[in-house]
Amino acid sequence: MDNLLLPIVIPGAVGLLVLFLPARMRALHLLLGIGGALATFGAGALLIDTRGAVSWPWMDLGGLQLDFALKMDAFSSWAVAFTGLMAVLTAAYGAGWFRGKGGAPGRYYAWLLLATAGACGVLLADNLLLLVLFWELVTLMLFLLAATGREEGAPGAAKAFGVLGLGDMALLVGVVLIGLDRTWSISELAASPLIADQASYVLMYVLLLVAAMAKAGAMPLHSWIPTMATGTHASVMAFLPGAVDKILGIYLLARISLDWFVPGDGLRLAVMTIGALTILGAVFMAMIQHDLRRLLSFHAVSQVGYMLLGIGTGTIIGVVGGLFHMLNNAIYKACLFLGAGSIERETGTMDLGRLGGLVRVMPLTFGAMFVAALAISGIPPLNGFASKWLIYEACVAAEMPLFLIAALFGSALTLASFVKVLHSVFWGPKPTEMDGVREGGGGIGMPLAMVTLAGLCILLGVFAAWPLDNYIGPAVGLEAGGAVTGAATLEGNPAAWSDVDGTEPVDRPYPLGTLEPLLLTGLLAVGVLVLLLLAHAGQMRMRRVRPVFVGGQPFDRDENRFPGTEFYRTVQDLPAVGPALRLGASGQLDPYEAAQRAGTPAVRVLRRLHSGLVRDYLFWCLLGIAVVIAVLIGS
Amino acid sequence: MAPIAEWLFLFLIFPGLLFTVVVGLTLCWVDRKVTALVQWRAGPPPGQPFWDVLKLMGKEVIVPAQAWAGGFLSLPFVGLAAAVLAGTFVWIATTGMAPTPGGDLIVVIYLLAIPTLAVILGGAASGNPLGAVGSSRDMKLMLSYELPFVIALLVAVFQKHEIDGEMVAAGTLSLSGLMEFQGDVGSILFRPSGAIAFLVALLCAHAKLGFVPFDLAEAECEIGEGALLEYSGPLLGLFKLTQAVLLATLPVLLVTVFWGGLDPTPLGVLAFIGKIVLILVLFVLIKNTNPRVRIDQAMRFFWGPLTALALLALVLAQLGL
């Protein structure tokens, strides 16, 4: 057996094993679930420097050639390891979640591991049809995970399956078109990419783009994420829509835009436009949400816009930024979803109007979410800033000021939205309803997962050059340590100029820009330290604790509150912005709802045809046969 | 000098902490003096802002019982450090003194947002509902002005100019690169696009400094200093210093991006000081001739006419005007 099979076979086999174990062996479920995820991560980490391909012929169905072909290259290697890491953290978190609660964790771990196997399969597949199969497996597991354990998860799961099903269909059609036209092998396709200048190739690209957008959740195919968020386990949201679906969607987008096709200017512009609209549209929607998980899910959509924007610029720095952002987003978004899960577990609500003052009773959750919230808002020196910075520079490189403005403004709105979250969940007076809430009901697994992710937010921001230089740069064909790596850019060497094809360096009279995250962090830390010393030398030690001052009135913690839900009332009342937000919230812009509205009359017609009489059905059969015969005679 | 020692000097002494604080407090005095003259008063002596801060440093710290004490106590330090770092980068670029710049326009924009963020988070973390109202207003105000502010600054980045029959834009986010470009083609301020963008950026910087008519986040008579309500003693002093550092940074940023920066000759230095004081006096006059606006009015103003003006400037810049 080849090593490349390990990241697929391990979680797949363990997942199936867990599925068929008796439900009362809870401890074994947990053990196998976490162990399987750890083994997958271990395999991915060990294989990170392996490059190679294996292939077993499987089926040849009259032109449809399905080989079990796998290939590990500089891109899939770290993506697989990272997927494994996310599986480990989700599994560890799940252990805490199920502690002291009813419900069998068996299903959860089985679907989780099978989803991991599917995701690794997509990342490793070297045959287009095989990729579709694995892709479909992940969609199915998403549906099962979303519907497992909670009744309120059903509508979200159905919607997710509907929208993703559309994307998967587009993927299948696109892949079959490519296969019939050129080849079924991804390596062969990458060796001679299709120049997307004629209609048929543009169609193929667009079909695959739709699949990638639906998976990653770009507008207008995003609506399944918010709907699913309201009724699904937080850890499921963290693992699939938060992390793995983004990896897969953006993986496919990067592959089609870099390896399989050479998209023209129009297509790239379209991708960038979708990206910019996704950033702004989703973040505005997020700002006005009152349900924490739903708010986070809109940010999960909004962040995809940055990745689309970066990859759409077609510059090396943009693609590197887009991929790095995919990684960073998975980290902080998973952390935020997991934090929301802890809060829900302890308080039983996700309503921002009812939560409050949890900072002292849930310090670990707060710490992790605070870091992740700053990271997603792109506050330097955290990881979100490093990747957004690359995308900003790429917009300048591509001379696209409007997209740059959208990206920067989107970032400010993200920050605003998270100030509201932090304030309404953690700060302010603690309502009496929240008395008795405390952290730690879930054991060590939950905080461990969150704190690990928050730590990664800091490390990947301060030492951003390391992943860029060693993993992400090589994934887009840059030599490690070469002149055009993202790291070189970050270290103040603005040589990362390339023309839009990403091939020829362009001579520029002025340097692009510089960011030295290590210097930035170091100086900020020194500044804070020096100021602390100065203040300490002064009177900073003299402290007194007094109740807050509210106009001299006695303070009532239930009455004297300014809940976060009131934070952006002004924005909702603005002309133009307000009506647009109400339109978005009404669901009229959602293609899924539109399809439902259009579909209902069509279904009504079809329903009328189902009379239940054998006579009618016989008539339809005969009519069909007659048409077939007519066609055959005609040809 | 080793790079680390050099950076420490740059950051802590000149043009960093010590320098920006001194310049900033001096500019505060100019602000107060001119305001006093407008109001037909004598105004404070030059040392007054320094004494004010020093006095605050000697007071005790009062922590609200409902606050998140860790954040409440540490955020003023982070805010000031970030403001000083932004100031360091801007001053290094404008004086052209350091061999390797450590951050570009985007980094500076982000660093300049951190002090405001520190106030917002500090107010929210104080546990005071009025502080939270102030934070909410400050956040909304920040959203409002950041949009036209960023567009206006980007006008300088995307300003096209004809060189040898070809339309070339600076196309750089490096502050020194922007200065170099202006060295080649002349100050951006003296073009229709640049003049509009400068005006927009000036108004946004005014709001960023929290001056009247955009002091609605502090609004003493409504919400009693808003986000700063619970701050006292050294912590309040740190926020005052942050404000001073911003006052010593924002006009310099505007001069660097739009007005050619500092020419290192005696005459150039004089001209530079003149530019800074001119911008400051503009701030003071706007401040003293307008009543406070409401937050919805501010949002409409910044997202409406001002953003439209900034976009117009961007279009003109793309056309090479």
PDB file of C-alpha atoms in Angstrom, chain B residues 49-59:
ATOM      1  CA  PRO B  49      -0.498  70.674  28.250  1.00  0.00           C
ATOM      2  CA  PHE B  50       2.676  69.176  29.753  1.00  0.00           C
ATOM      3  CA  TRP B  51       1.612  70.110  33.287  1.00  0.00           C
ATOM      4  CA  ASP B  52      -1.867  68.722  32.703  1.00  0.00           C
ATOM      5  CA  VAL B  53      -0.542  65.326  31.693  1.00  0.00           C
ATOM      6  CA  LEU B  54       2.024  65.317  34.482  1.00  0.00           C
ATOM      7  CA  LYS B  55      -0.695  66.056  37.008  1.00  0.00           C
ATOM      8  CA  LEU B  56      -2.842  63.203  35.721  1.00  0.00           C
ATOM      9  CA  MET B  57       0.147  60.887  36.040  1.00  0.00           C
ATOM     10  CA  GLY B  58       0.258  61.610  39.759  1.00  0.00           C
ATOM     11  CA  LYS B  59      -3.387  60.728  40.451  1.00  0.00           C
TER      12      LYS B  59
END
